[in-house]
């Protein structure tokens, strides 16, 4: 099923920041992914106090869910990224990791939301997604 990423030329260039302005999904099946955090399989926080490590682990967990469904980063049509006590420096860390995650695929739309906390106090970032299957 085709997914068309929409980045109008008269708007600012968003792809270097790790997101597209929109994604058009036509027909098919939709996968709604829960927010992924820096937990390992035993529910241990990986990278306590280390935002860069936590983003990498959250994206690895996101990839694992996509892989289980037969999808990859190219199937994403939406991300929402929650960063605890967001700052420009933290945003730069997260955007860099997300850009590496896409590995050359055009990124999906992403809304970044600064929050005061997440489900557990050791979590620094959470990333939820929607993907198109078919």
PDB file of C-alpha atoms in Angstrom:
ATOM      1  CA  UNK A   1       0.000   0.000   0.000  1.00  0.00           C
ATOM      2  CA  UNK A   2       1.408   3.367  -0.911  1.00  0.00           C
ATOM      3  CA  UNK A   3       2.390   5.865   1.736  1.00  0.00           C
ATOM      4  CA  UNK A   4       3.103   9.335   0.410  1.00  0.00           C
ATOM      5  CA  UNK A   5       5.109  11.688   2.613  1.00  0.00           C
ATOM      6  CA  UNK A   6       4.060  15.289   1.996  1.00  0.00           C
ATOM      7  CA  UNK A   7       6.589  18.113   2.320  1.00  0.00           C
ATOM      8  CA  UNK A   8       5.311  21.216   0.473  1.00  0.00           C
ATOM      9  CA  UNK A   9       8.171  23.203  -1.066  1.00  0.00           C
ATOM     10  CA  UNK A  10       6.788  26.507   0.235  1.00  0.00           C
ATOM     11  CA  UNK A  11       7.020  25.352   3.884  1.00  0.00           C
ATOM     12  CA  UNK A  12      10.208  25.017   5.905  1.00  0.00           C
ATOM     13  CA  UNK A  13      12.295  21.921   5.208  1.00  0.00           C
ATOM     14  CA  UNK A  14      11.358  19.496   7.973  1.00  0.00           C
ATOM     15  CA  UNK A  15      13.174  16.305   6.899  1.00  0.00           C
ATOM     16  CA  UNK A  16      16.541  17.378   8.394  1.00  0.00           C
ATOM     17  CA  UNK A  17      14.714  17.666  11.714  1.00  0.00           C
ATOM     18  CA  UNK A  18      13.534  14.049  11.453  1.00  0.00           C
ATOM     19  CA  UNK A  19       9.931  14.486  10.309  1.00  0.00           C
ATOM     20  CA  UNK A  20       7.683  15.159   7.329  1.00  0.00           C
ATOM     21  CA  UNK A  21       4.779  17.593   7.384  1.00  0.00           C
ATOM     22  CA  UNK A  22       2.242  14.861   6.606  1.00  0.00           C
ATOM     23  CA  UNK A  23       1.843  11.262   5.470  1.00  0.00           C
ATOM     24  CA  UNK A  24      -0.971  10.078   3.234  1.00  0.00           C
ATOM     25  CA  UNK A  25      -2.008   6.470   3.825  1.00  0.00           C
ATOM     26  CA  UNK A  26      -4.469   5.031   1.356  1.00  0.00           C
ATOM     27  CA  UNK A  27      -6.466   1.932   2.350  1.00  0.00           C
ATOM     28  CA  UNK A  28      -4.890  -1.055   4.011  1.00  0.00           C
ATOM     29  CA  UNK A  29      -4.209  -1.948   7.599  1.00  0.00           C
ATOM     30  CA  UNK A  30      -2.961   0.352  10.356  1.00  0.00           C
ATOM     31  CA  UNK A  31      -0.662  -0.606  13.225  1.00  0.00           C
ATOM     32  CA  UNK A  32      -0.928   1.517  16.382  1.00  0.00           C
ATOM     33  CA  UNK A  33       2.189   1.168  18.513  1.00  0.00           C
ATOM     34  CA  UNK A  34       2.251   1.904  22.219  1.00  0.00           C
ATOM     35  CA  UNK A  35       4.767   4.436  23.425  1.00  0.00           C
ATOM     36  CA  UNK A  36       8.177   2.818  23.645  1.00  0.00           C
ATOM     37  CA  UNK A  37      10.619   3.636  26.419  1.00  0.00           C
ATOM     38  CA  UNK A  38      14.092   2.513  27.487  1.00  0.00           C
ATOM     39  CA  UNK A  39      13.017  -0.773  29.081  1.00  0.00           C
ATOM     40  CA  UNK A  40      14.708  -4.072  28.389  1.00  0.00           C
ATOM     41  CA  UNK A  41      12.818  -7.389  28.269  1.00  0.00           C
ATOM     42  CA  UNK A  42      12.966  -7.668  32.083  1.00  0.00           C
ATOM     43  CA  UNK A  43      11.538  -4.144  32.603  1.00  0.00           C
ATOM     44  CA  UNK A  44      14.902  -2.692  33.616  1.00  0.00           C
ATOM     45  CA  UNK A  45      15.540   0.923  32.630  1.00  0.00           C
ATOM     46  CA  UNK A  46      18.466   1.072  30.198  1.00  0.00           C
ATOM     47  CA  UNK A  47      20.521   4.263  30.257  1.00  0.00           C
ATOM     48  CA  UNK A  48      19.324   5.722  33.533  1.00  0.00           C
ATOM     49  CA  UNK A  49      19.997   9.464  33.358  1.00  0.00           C
ATOM     50  CA  UNK A  50      21.317   9.198  29.763  1.00  0.00           C
ATOM     51  CA  UNK A  51      18.887  10.676  27.239  1.00  0.00           C
ATOM     52  CA  UNK A  52      20.904   9.600  24.186  1.00  0.00           C
ATOM     53  CA  UNK A  53      20.970   5.974  25.328  1.00  0.00           C
ATOM     54  CA  UNK A  54      17.284   6.009  26.250  1.00  0.00           C
ATOM     55  CA  UNK A  55      16.298   7.351  22.822  1.00  0.00           C
ATOM     56  CA  UNK A  56      18.331   4.608  21.130  1.00  0.00           C
ATOM     57  CA  UNK A  57      16.678   1.901  23.247  1.00  0.00           C
ATOM     58  CA  UNK A  58      13.179   3.313  22.713  1.00  0.00           C
ATOM     59  CA  UNK A  59      13.799   3.322  18.948  1.00  0.00           C
ATOM     60  CA  UNK A  60      15.190  -0.243  19.098  1.00  0.00           C
ATOM     61  CA  UNK A  61      12.017  -1.297  20.907  1.00  0.00           C
ATOM     62  CA  UNK A  62       9.922   0.497  18.286  1.00  0.00           C
ATOM     63  CA  UNK A  63      11.854  -1.345  15.570  1.00  0.00           C
ATOM     64  CA  UNK A  64      11.242  -4.672  17.307  1.00  0.00           C
ATOM     65  CA  UNK A  65       7.483  -4.091  17.311  1.00  0.00           C
ATOM     66  CA  UNK A  66       7.535  -2.996  13.664  1.00  0.00           C
ATOM     67  CA  UNK A  67       9.610  -6.048  12.732  1.00  0.00           C
ATOM     68  CA  UNK A  68       7.178  -8.373  14.497  1.00  0.00           C
ATOM     69  CA  UNK A  69       4.399  -6.914  12.337  1.00  0.00           C
ATOM     70  CA  UNK A  70       6.476  -7.243   9.152  1.00  0.00           C
ATOM     71  CA  UNK A  71       7.177  -3.531   8.891  1.00  0.00           C
ATOM     72  CA  UNK A  72      10.053  -1.086   9.280  1.00  0.00           C
ATOM     73  CA  UNK A  73      10.647   2.654   9.674  1.00  0.00           C
ATOM     74  CA  UNK A  74       9.468   3.248   6.102  1.00  0.00           C
ATOM     75  CA  UNK A  75       5.969   2.088   7.106  1.00  0.00           C
ATOM     76  CA  UNK A  76       5.566   4.780   9.759  1.00  0.00           C
ATOM     77  CA  UNK A  77       2.917   7.393   9.134  1.00  0.00           C
ATOM     78  CA  UNK A  78       3.074   9.139  12.528  1.00  0.00           C
ATOM     79  CA  UNK A  79       5.342   9.591  15.555  1.00  0.00           C
ATOM     80  CA  UNK A  80       4.769  11.375  18.834  1.00  0.00           C
ATOM     81  CA  UNK A  81       7.875  11.971  20.912  1.00  0.00           C
ATOM     82  CA  UNK A  82       7.605  12.919  24.572  1.00  0.00           C
ATOM     83  CA  UNK A  83      10.739  14.409  26.173  1.00  0.00           C
ATOM     84  CA  UNK A  84      10.965  15.087  29.905  1.00  0.00           C
ATOM     85  CA  UNK A  85      11.903  18.716  30.623  1.00  0.00           C
ATOM     86  CA  UNK A  86      12.645  19.370  26.949  1.00  0.00           C
ATOM     87  CA  UNK A  87      15.328  21.874  25.949  1.00  0.00           C
ATOM     88  CA  UNK A  88      16.927  22.697  22.579  1.00  0.00           C
ATOM     89  CA  UNK A  89      19.936  20.558  23.569  1.00  0.00           C
ATOM     90  CA  UNK A  90      17.741  17.568  24.394  1.00  0.00           C
ATOM     91  CA  UNK A  91      15.783  18.041  21.182  1.00  0.00           C
ATOM     92  CA  UNK A  92      19.038  17.896  19.208  1.00  0.00           C
ATOM     93  CA  UNK A  93      19.932  14.550  20.800  1.00  0.00           C
ATOM     94  CA  UNK A  94      16.509  13.108  20.028  1.00  0.00           C
ATOM     95  CA  UNK A  95      16.362  14.430  16.446  1.00  0.00           C
ATOM     96  CA  UNK A  96      19.798  12.988  15.679  1.00  0.00           C
ATOM     97  CA  UNK A  97      18.762   9.548  16.901  1.00  0.00           C
ATOM     98  CA  UNK A  98      15.483   9.656  14.987  1.00  0.00           C
ATOM     99  CA  UNK A  99      17.301  10.629  11.787  1.00  0.00           C
ATOM    100  CA  UNK A 100      19.639   7.631  12.206  1.00  0.00           C
ATOM    101  CA  UNK A 101      16.613   5.407  12.903  1.00  0.00           C
ATOM    102  CA  UNK A 102      15.102   6.212   9.495  1.00  0.00           C
ATOM    103  CA  UNK A 103      18.325   5.133   7.728  1.00  0.00           C
ATOM    104  CA  UNK A 104      17.580   7.116   4.585  1.00  0.00           C
ATOM    105  CA  UNK A 105      13.788   6.592   4.484  1.00  0.00           C
ATOM    106  CA  UNK A 106      11.686   9.756   4.377  1.00  0.00           C
ATOM    107  CA  UNK A 107      10.563  10.344   7.961  1.00  0.00           C
ATOM    108  CA  UNK A 108       6.953  10.324   9.087  1.00  0.00           C
ATOM    109  CA  UNK A 109       5.293  13.349  10.673  1.00  0.00           C
ATOM    110  CA  UNK A 110       6.413  13.738  14.287  1.00  0.00           C
ATOM    111  CA  UNK A 111       5.058  15.896  17.068  1.00  0.00           C
ATOM    112  CA  UNK A 112       7.530  16.551  19.886  1.00  0.00           C
ATOM    113  CA  UNK A 113       5.956  17.234  23.251  1.00  0.00           C
ATOM    114  CA  UNK A 114       7.826  18.445  26.310  1.00  0.00           C
ATOM    115  CA  UNK A 115       6.436  16.858  29.474  1.00  0.00           C
ATOM    116  CA  UNK A 116       7.200  17.106  33.166  1.00  0.00           C
ATOM    117  CA  UNK A 117       7.331  13.333  33.578  1.00  0.00           C
ATOM    118  CA  UNK A 118       6.423   9.960  32.111  1.00  0.00           C
ATOM    119  CA  UNK A 119       5.038   6.713  33.557  1.00  0.00           C
ATOM    120  CA  UNK A 120       8.119   6.108  35.732  1.00  0.00           C
ATOM    121  CA  UNK A 121      10.526   8.750  37.046  1.00  0.00           C
ATOM    122  CA  UNK A 122      13.600   7.207  35.348  1.00  0.00           C
ATOM    123  CA  UNK A 123      12.111   7.489  31.847  1.00  0.00           C
ATOM    124  CA  UNK A 124      13.464  10.498  29.933  1.00  0.00           C
ATOM    125  CA  UNK A 125      11.761   9.895  26.566  1.00  0.00           C
ATOM    126  CA  UNK A 126       8.835   7.959  25.116  1.00  0.00           C
ATOM    127  CA  UNK A 127       8.061   7.480  21.431  1.00  0.00           C
ATOM    128  CA  UNK A 128       4.725   6.257  20.100  1.00  0.00           C
ATOM    129  CA  UNK A 129       3.940   5.542  16.469  1.00  0.00           C
ATOM    130  CA  UNK A 130       1.386   4.629  13.842  1.00  0.00           C
ATOM    131  CA  UNK A 131       2.370   2.513  10.843  1.00  0.00           C
ATOM    132  CA  UNK A 132       0.711   1.483   7.631  1.00  0.00           C
ATOM    133  CA  UNK A 133       0.798  -2.217   6.766  1.00  0.00           C
ATOM    134  CA  UNK A 134       0.143  -3.669   3.281  1.00  0.00           C
TER     135      UNK A 134
END
